[in-house]
Amino acid sequence: MVVKQRRVLFVCLGNICRSPLAEGVFRHHVKQAGLEEQIYVDSAGTANWHRGKKPDIRSIQTAQKHGIDISNQEARQLEDEDFEKFHYIVAMDSTNLANIQAKAPYLHTANVRLLLQDEQKDVPDPYYGANEGFDEVYELVRGGTYNFLQEIRDVMEPTEI
Ligand code: 4NP
């Protein structure tokens, strides 16, 4: 069977706190659903400040508390090619969304959206805050990525799922 792959890119500012968690948690949902071959997942930042770095230790530890290992991820910046490569580019907050849209080529195929699009809610930037901010990010990301996976499944062919 030919697998039609859906490619999803989660994007925040630095690609060390929120989008690595979103990538890890979404991948976990995908695995649980048995859709690893059908759905490709990655993350990136709108800024290049942390390029090549592992996720923030607080994100690694938050994921670990929930049995998810994100320690092998490496930060990278959003690139022009991502707008062709990915079907979905998912922003963590409305500033990320505006920055992604500003960077988007005039003609592109990616569906650019906010993670918590239905609620019109941001996943807040936890970088300069207390550790509890990471638990809040985890909860928002867990629910948001779960609902997003259901949305993707709804548009997949019945034979694929
Ligand atoms: P992220 O968080 O966008 O969720 O990865 C941040 C990481 C680093 C910075 C800001 C936000 N920073 O200013 O370096």
Coordinates of N, CA and C and ligand atoms in Angstrom, one line a residue:
M1 N 0.9 -1.2 0.0 CA 0.0 0.0 0.0 C 0.9 1.3 0.0
V2 N 0.5 2.2 -0.8 CA 1.3 3.5 -0.8 C 0.7 4.3 0.3
V3 N 1.7 4.7 1.2 CA 1.3 5.6 2.3 C 1.4 7.0 2.0
K4 N 0.2 7.7 2.1 CA 0.2 9.2 1.9 C 0.6 9.8 3.2
Q5 N 1.8 10.4 3.3 CA 2.3 10.9 4.5 C 1.8 12.3 4.8
R6 N 1.4 12.6 6.0 CA 1.1 14.0 6.4 C 2.3 14.4 7.2
R7 N 2.7 15.6 6.9 CA 3.9 16.2 7.6 C 3.5 17.4 8.5
V8 N 3.8 17.4 9.7 CA 3.4 18.4 10.7 C 4.6 19.0 11.3
L9 N 4.7 20.4 11.3 CA 5.8 21.1 12.0 C 5.2 22.0 13.1
F10 N 5.7 21.8 14.3 CA 5.3 22.7 15.4 C 6.3 23.8 15.5
V11 N 5.9 25.0 15.7 CA 6.8 26.2 15.7 C 6.5 27.1 16.9
C12 N 7.6 27.4 17.6 CA 7.5 28.5 18.7 C 8.6 29.5 18.4
L13 N 9.1 30.2 19.4 CA 10.1 31.3 19.1 C 11.5 30.6 19.1
G14 N 11.9 30.0 20.2 CA 13.3 29.5 20.3 C 13.5 28.0 19.9
N15 N 12.4 27.3 19.8 CA 12.5 25.8 19.5 C 13.2 25.1 20.6
I16 N 13.1 25.6 21.8 CA 13.7 24.8 22.9 C 12.8 24.5 24.1
C17 N 11.6 25.2 24.1 CA 10.7 25.0 25.2 C 9.4 24.4 24.7
R18 N 8.5 25.1 24.0 CA 7.2 24.7 23.7 C 7.1 23.7 22.5
S19 N 7.7 24.1 21.4 CA 7.5 23.2 20.2 C 8.2 21.9 20.4
P20 N 9.4 21.8 21.1 CA 9.9 20.4 21.3 C 8.9 19.6 22.1
L21 N 8.3 20.2 23.1 CA 7.3 19.4 23.9 C 6.1 19.0 23.0
A22 N 5.7 19.9 22.2 CA 4.6 19.6 21.3 C 4.9 18.5 20.3
E23 N 6.2 18.6 19.8 CA 6.6 17.5 18.9 C 6.6 16.2 19.6
G24 N 7.2 16.1 20.8 CA 7.3 14.9 21.6 C 5.9 14.3 22.0
V25 N 5.0 15.2 22.4 CA 3.7 14.7 22.9 C 2.9 14.3 21.7
F26 N 2.9 15.1 20.6 CA 2.2 14.7 19.4 C 2.7 13.4 18.9
R27 N 4.0 13.2 18.9 CA 4.5 11.9 18.4 C 4.1 10.8 19.2
H28 N 3.9 11.0 20.5 CA 3.4 10.0 21.4 C 2.0 9.6 21.1
H29 N 1.1 10.6 20.8 CA -0.3 10.4 20.4 C -0.3 9.6 19.1
V30 N 0.6 10.0 18.2 CA 0.7 9.3 16.9 C 1.0 7.9 17.0
K31 N 2.0 7.6 17.9 CA 2.4 6.2 18.1 C 1.3 5.4 18.8
Q32 N 0.6 6.0 19.7 CA -0.5 5.3 20.4 C -1.6 4.9 19.4
A33 N -1.7 5.8 18.3 CA -2.8 5.6 17.3 C -2.3 4.7 16.2
G34 N -1.0 4.3 16.3 CA -0.4 3.4 15.3 C -0.2 4.1 13.9
L35 N 0.0 5.4 13.9 CA 0.1 6.1 12.7 C 1.5 6.7 12.4
E36 N 2.5 6.0 12.9 CA 3.9 6.5 12.8 C 4.3 6.6 11.3
E37 N 3.9 5.7 10.5 CA 4.3 5.7 9.1 C 3.5 6.8 8.3
Q38 N 2.3 7.1 8.8 CA 1.5 8.0 8.0 C 1.8 9.5 8.4
I39 N 2.3 9.7 9.6 CA 2.4 11.1 10.1 C 3.9 11.4 10.5
Y40 N 4.5 12.4 9.8 CA 5.9 12.8 10.1 C 5.8 14.0 11.0
V41 N 6.7 14.1 12.0 CA 6.6 15.2 12.9 C 8.0 15.9 13.1
D42 N 8.0 17.2 13.2 CA 9.2 17.9 13.4 C 8.8 19.2 14.2
S43 N 9.9 20.0 14.6 CA 9.6 21.3 15.2 C 10.7 22.3 14.8
A44 N 10.4 23.6 14.9 CA 11.4 24.6 14.6 C 11.0 25.9 15.3
G45 N 12.0 26.9 15.3 CA 11.7 28.2 15.9 C 11.7 29.3 14.9
T46 N 11.0 30.4 15.2 CA 11.1 31.5 14.2 C 12.4 32.2 14.4
A47 N 13.1 32.1 15.6 CA 14.4 32.7 15.8 C 15.5 31.6 15.6
N48 N 16.7 32.1 15.4 CA 17.8 31.1 15.3 C 18.7 31.1 16.5
W49 N 18.3 31.7 17.6 CA 19.2 31.9 18.7 C 19.7 30.6 19.3
H50 N 19.0 29.5 19.3 CA 19.3 28.3 20.0 C 19.6 27.1 19.0
R51 N 19.9 27.5 17.8 CA 20.2 26.5 16.7 C 21.2 25.4 17.2
G52 N 20.8 24.2 17.0 CA 21.7 23.1 17.4 C 21.6 22.6 18.8
K53 N 20.9 23.4 19.7 CA 20.8 23.0 21.1 C 19.7 22.0 21.4
K54 N 19.9 21.3 22.4 CA 18.9 20.4 23.0 C 17.8 21.2 23.6
P55 N 16.6 20.6 23.8 CA 15.5 21.4 24.5 C 16.0 21.8 25.8
D56 N 15.3 22.9 26.3 CA 15.5 23.4 27.7 C 15.3 22.2 28.7
I57 N 16.2 22.2 29.7 CA 16.2 21.1 30.6 C 14.8 21.0 31.3
R58 N 14.1 22.1 31.5 CA 12.8 22.1 32.1 C 11.7 21.4 31.2
S59 N 11.9 21.6 29.9 CA 11.0 20.9 28.9 C 11.3 19.4 28.9
I60 N 12.6 19.1 28.9 CA 13.0 17.6 29.0 C 12.4 17.0 30.2
Q61 N 12.6 17.6 31.4 CA 12.1 17.0 32.6 C 10.6 16.9 32.7
T62 N 9.9 17.9 32.1 CA 8.4 17.9 32.1 C 7.9 16.7 31.2
A63 N 8.6 16.5 30.1 CA 8.2 15.4 29.2 C 8.5 14.1 29.9
Q64 N 9.6 14.0 30.6 CA 10.1 12.8 31.3 C 9.0 12.4 32.3
K65 N 8.5 13.4 33.0 CA 7.5 13.1 34.1 C 6.3 12.3 33.5
H66 N 6.1 12.5 32.2 CA 4.9 11.8 31.5 C 5.4 10.7 30.6
G67 N 6.6 10.2 30.8 CA 7.1 9.1 30.1 C 7.5 9.4 28.6
I68 N 7.8 10.6 28.3 CA 8.2 11.0 27.0 C 9.6 11.6 26.9
D69 N 10.4 11.0 26.0 CA 11.8 11.4 25.9 C 12.0 12.4 24.8
I70 N 12.3 13.6 25.1 CA 12.6 14.6 24.0 C 14.0 15.1 24.0
S71 N 14.9 14.3 24.7 CA 16.3 14.8 24.9 C 17.1 14.7 23.7
N72 N 16.7 14.0 22.7 CA 17.5 13.9 21.4 C 17.2 14.9 20.4
Q73 N 16.2 15.8 20.7 CA 15.8 16.8 19.7 C 16.9 17.9 19.6
E74 N 17.0 18.6 18.5 CA 17.9 19.6 18.3 C 17.2 20.8 17.6
A75 N 17.4 22.0 18.2 CA 16.7 23.2 17.7 C 17.2 23.6 16.3
R76 N 16.2 24.1 15.6 CA 16.6 24.6 14.2 C 15.6 25.8 14.0
Q77 N 16.0 26.6 13.0 CA 15.1 27.7 12.6 C 14.2 27.3 11.4
L78 N 13.0 27.9 11.4 CA 12.0 27.7 10.3 C 12.7 28.2 9.0
E79 N 12.5 27.4 8.0 CA 13.1 27.7 6.7 C 12.0 27.8 5.6
D80 N 12.4 28.5 4.5 CA 11.4 28.7 3.4 C 10.9 27.3 2.9
E81 N 11.8 26.3 2.8 CA 11.4 25.0 2.3 C 10.3 24.3 3.1
D82 N 10.3 24.7 4.4 CA 9.3 24.1 5.3 C 7.8 24.4 4.8
F83 N 7.7 25.5 4.1 CA 6.3 25.8 3.6 C 5.9 25.0 2.5
E84 N 6.8 24.3 1.9 CA 6.5 23.3 0.8 C 6.5 21.9 1.4
K85 N 7.4 21.6 2.3 CA 7.6 20.3 2.8 C 6.4 19.8 3.7
F86 N 6.0 20.8 4.6 CA 5.0 20.4 5.6 C 3.6 20.8 5.1
H87 N 2.6 19.9 5.5 CA 1.2 20.1 5.2 C 0.6 21.1 6.3
Y88 N 1.1 20.9 7.5 CA 0.6 21.8 8.6 C 1.8 22.4 9.3
I89 N 1.7 23.7 9.5 CA 2.7 24.4 10.3 C 1.9 25.0 11.5
V90 N 2.2 24.5 12.7 CA 1.4 24.8 13.8 C 2.1 25.7 14.8
A91 N 1.6 26.9 15.0 CA 2.2 27.9 15.9 C 1.7 27.7 17.3
M92 N 2.6 28.0 18.2 CA 2.3 27.9 19.7 C 1.5 29.1 20.2
D93 N 1.9 30.3 19.6 CA 1.1 31.5 20.1 C 0.9 32.5 18.9
S94 N 0.1 33.5 19.1 CA -0.3 34.4 18.0 C 0.9 35.2 17.5
T95 N 1.9 35.4 18.3 CA 3.1 36.1 17.8 C 3.9 35.2 16.9
N96 N 4.0 33.9 17.3 CA 4.7 33.0 16.4 C 3.9 32.9 15.0
L97 N 2.6 32.9 15.2 CA 1.7 32.8 13.9 C 2.0 33.9 13.0
A98 N 2.0 35.2 13.6 CA 2.3 36.3 12.8 C 3.7 36.3 12.1
N99 N 4.7 35.8 12.9 CA 6.0 35.7 12.4 C 6.1 34.7 11.3
I100 N 5.4 33.6 11.4 CA 5.4 32.5 10.4 C 4.8 33.1 9.1
Q101 N 3.6 33.7 9.3 CA 2.9 34.3 8.1 C 3.8 35.3 7.4
A102 N 4.5 36.1 8.2 CA 5.4 37.1 7.6 C 6.5 36.5 6.8
K103 N 7.0 35.3 7.2 CA 8.1 34.7 6.5 C 7.6 33.8 5.4
A104 N 6.3 33.5 5.3 CA 5.8 32.6 4.3 C 6.0 33.1 2.9
P105 N 6.5 32.2 1.9 CA 6.5 32.7 0.5 C 5.1 33.0 0.0
Y106 N 5.0 33.9 -1.0 CA 3.7 34.3 -1.5 C 2.8 33.1 -1.8
L107 N 3.3 32.2 -2.5 CA 2.6 31.0 -2.8 C 3.2 29.8 -2.1
H108 N 2.3 29.2 -1.2 CA 2.8 28.1 -0.5 C 1.7 27.1 -0.2
T109 N 2.0 25.9 0.1 CA 0.9 24.9 0.2 C 0.6 24.6 1.7
A110 N 1.4 25.0 2.6 CA 1.2 24.6 4.0 C 0.0 25.3 4.6
N111 N -0.7 24.5 5.5 CA -1.8 25.1 6.2 C -1.2 25.6 7.5
V112 N -1.1 27.0 7.6 CA -0.5 27.6 8.8 C -1.6 28.0 9.8
R113 N -1.4 27.5 11.0 CA -2.5 27.6 12.0 C -1.9 27.7 13.4
L114 N -2.8 28.1 14.3 CA -2.5 28.2 15.8 C -2.8 26.8 16.3
L115 N -2.0 26.3 17.3 CA -2.3 25.0 17.9 C -3.7 25.0 18.5
L116 N -4.0 26.0 19.3 CA -5.3 26.1 20.0 C -6.2 27.0 19.2
Q117 N -6.4 26.6 18.0 CA -7.1 27.5 17.0 C -8.6 27.6 17.4
D118 N -9.2 26.6 17.8 CA -10.7 26.6 18.2 C -10.9 27.6 19.4
E119 N -10.0 27.5 20.4 CA -10.1 28.3 21.6 C -9.6 29.7 21.3
Q120 N -8.8 29.9 20.2 CA -8.1 31.1 20.0 C -7.2 31.5 21.2
K121 N -6.5 30.5 21.6 CA -5.7 30.6 22.9 C -4.2 30.4 22.6
D122 N -3.4 31.1 23.3 CA -1.9 30.9 23.1 C -1.4 29.9 24.1
V123 N -0.4 29.2 23.7 CA 0.4 28.4 24.6 C 1.5 29.4 25.1
P124 N 1.4 29.8 26.4 CA 2.3 30.9 26.8 C 3.8 30.6 26.8
D125 N 4.6 31.5 26.5 CA 6.1 31.4 26.6 C 6.5 31.2 28.0
P126 N 7.1 30.0 28.4 CA 7.5 29.7 29.8 C 8.9 30.1 30.1
Y127 N 9.7 30.6 29.1 CA 11.1 30.6 29.2 C 11.6 31.4 30.4
Y128 N 11.1 32.6 30.7 CA 11.5 33.4 31.8 C 10.7 33.2 33.1
G129 N 9.8 32.3 33.0 CA 8.9 32.1 34.2 C 9.3 31.0 35.1
A130 N 8.4 30.7 36.1 CA 8.7 29.6 37.0 C 8.5 28.2 36.4
N131 N 8.9 27.2 37.1 CA 8.8 25.9 36.6 C 7.4 25.4 36.3
E132 N 6.5 26.0 37.1 CA 5.1 25.6 36.9 C 4.6 25.9 35.5
G133 N 5.2 26.9 34.9 CA 4.8 27.3 33.6 C 4.9 26.2 32.6
F134 N 5.9 25.3 32.9 CA 6.1 24.2 32.0 C 5.0 23.1 32.1
D135 N 4.5 23.0 33.3 CA 3.3 22.1 33.5 C 2.1 22.6 32.8
E136 N 1.9 23.9 32.8 CA 0.8 24.5 32.1 C 1.0 24.3 30.6
V137 N 2.2 24.5 30.1 CA 2.5 24.3 28.7 C 2.2 22.8 28.3
Y138 N 2.6 21.9 29.2 CA 2.4 20.5 28.9 C 0.9 20.2 28.8
E139 N 0.1 20.7 29.7 CA -1.3 20.4 29.7 C -2.0 21.0 28.4
L140 N -1.6 22.2 28.1 CA -2.2 22.8 26.9 C -1.8 22.1 25.6
V141 N -0.5 21.7 25.6 CA 0.0 21.0 24.4 C -0.6 19.6 24.3
R142 N -0.8 18.9 25.5 CA -1.3 17.6 25.5 C -2.7 17.6 24.8
G143 N -3.6 18.5 25.3 CA -5.0 18.5 24.8 C -5.0 19.0 23.4
G144 N -4.2 20.0 23.1 CA -4.2 20.6 21.8 C -3.7 19.7 20.7
T145 N -2.6 18.9 21.0 CA -2.1 18.0 20.0 C -3.0 16.8 19.8
Y146 N -3.7 16.4 20.9 CA -4.6 15.3 20.8 C -5.8 15.6 19.9
N147 N -6.3 16.8 20.1 CA -7.5 17.3 19.3 C -7.0 17.4 17.8
F148 N -5.8 18.0 17.6 CA -5.3 18.2 16.3 C -5.1 16.8 15.6
L149 N -4.6 15.8 16.3 CA -4.5 14.5 15.7 C -5.9 14.0 15.2
Q150 N -6.9 14.2 16.0 CA -8.3 13.8 15.6 C -8.7 14.5 14.3
E151 N -8.3 15.8 14.2 CA -8.7 16.6 13.0 C -8.0 16.0 11.8
I152 N -6.7 15.6 11.9 CA -6.0 15.0 10.8 C -6.6 13.7 10.4
R153 N -6.9 12.9 11.4 CA -7.6 11.6 11.2 C -8.9 11.8 10.4
D154 N -9.6 12.8 10.8 CA -10.9 13.1 10.1 C -10.8 13.3 8.6
V155 N -9.6 13.8 8.2 CA -9.5 14.1 6.7 C -8.6 13.0 6.1
M156 N -8.3 11.9 6.8 CA -7.5 10.8 6.2 C -8.5 9.9 5.6
E157 N -8.1 9.1 4.6 CA -8.9 8.1 4.0 C -9.2 7.0 5.0
P158 N -10.4 6.4 5.0 CA -10.7 5.4 6.0 C -9.7 4.2 5.9
T159 N -9.2 4.0 4.7 CA -8.2 2.8 4.5 C -6.9 3.1 5.1
E160 N -6.6 4.4 5.4 CA -5.3 4.8 6.0 C -5.3 4.6 7.5
I161 N -6.5 4.7 8.1 CA -6.5 4.7 9.6 C -7.3 3.5 10.1
Ligands
4NP1 P1 10.2 28.7 23.2 O1 10.7 29.6 24.4 O2 9.8 29.7 22.1 O3 9.0 28.0 23.7 O4 11.3 27.8 22.8 C1 11.7 30.5 24.4 C2 13.0 30.1 24.4 C3 14.0 31.0 24.4 C4 13.7 32.4 24.4 C5 12.4 32.8 24.4 C6 11.4 31.9 24.4 N1 14.8 33.3 24.4 O5 14.5 34.5 24.6 O6 16.0 33.0 24.3

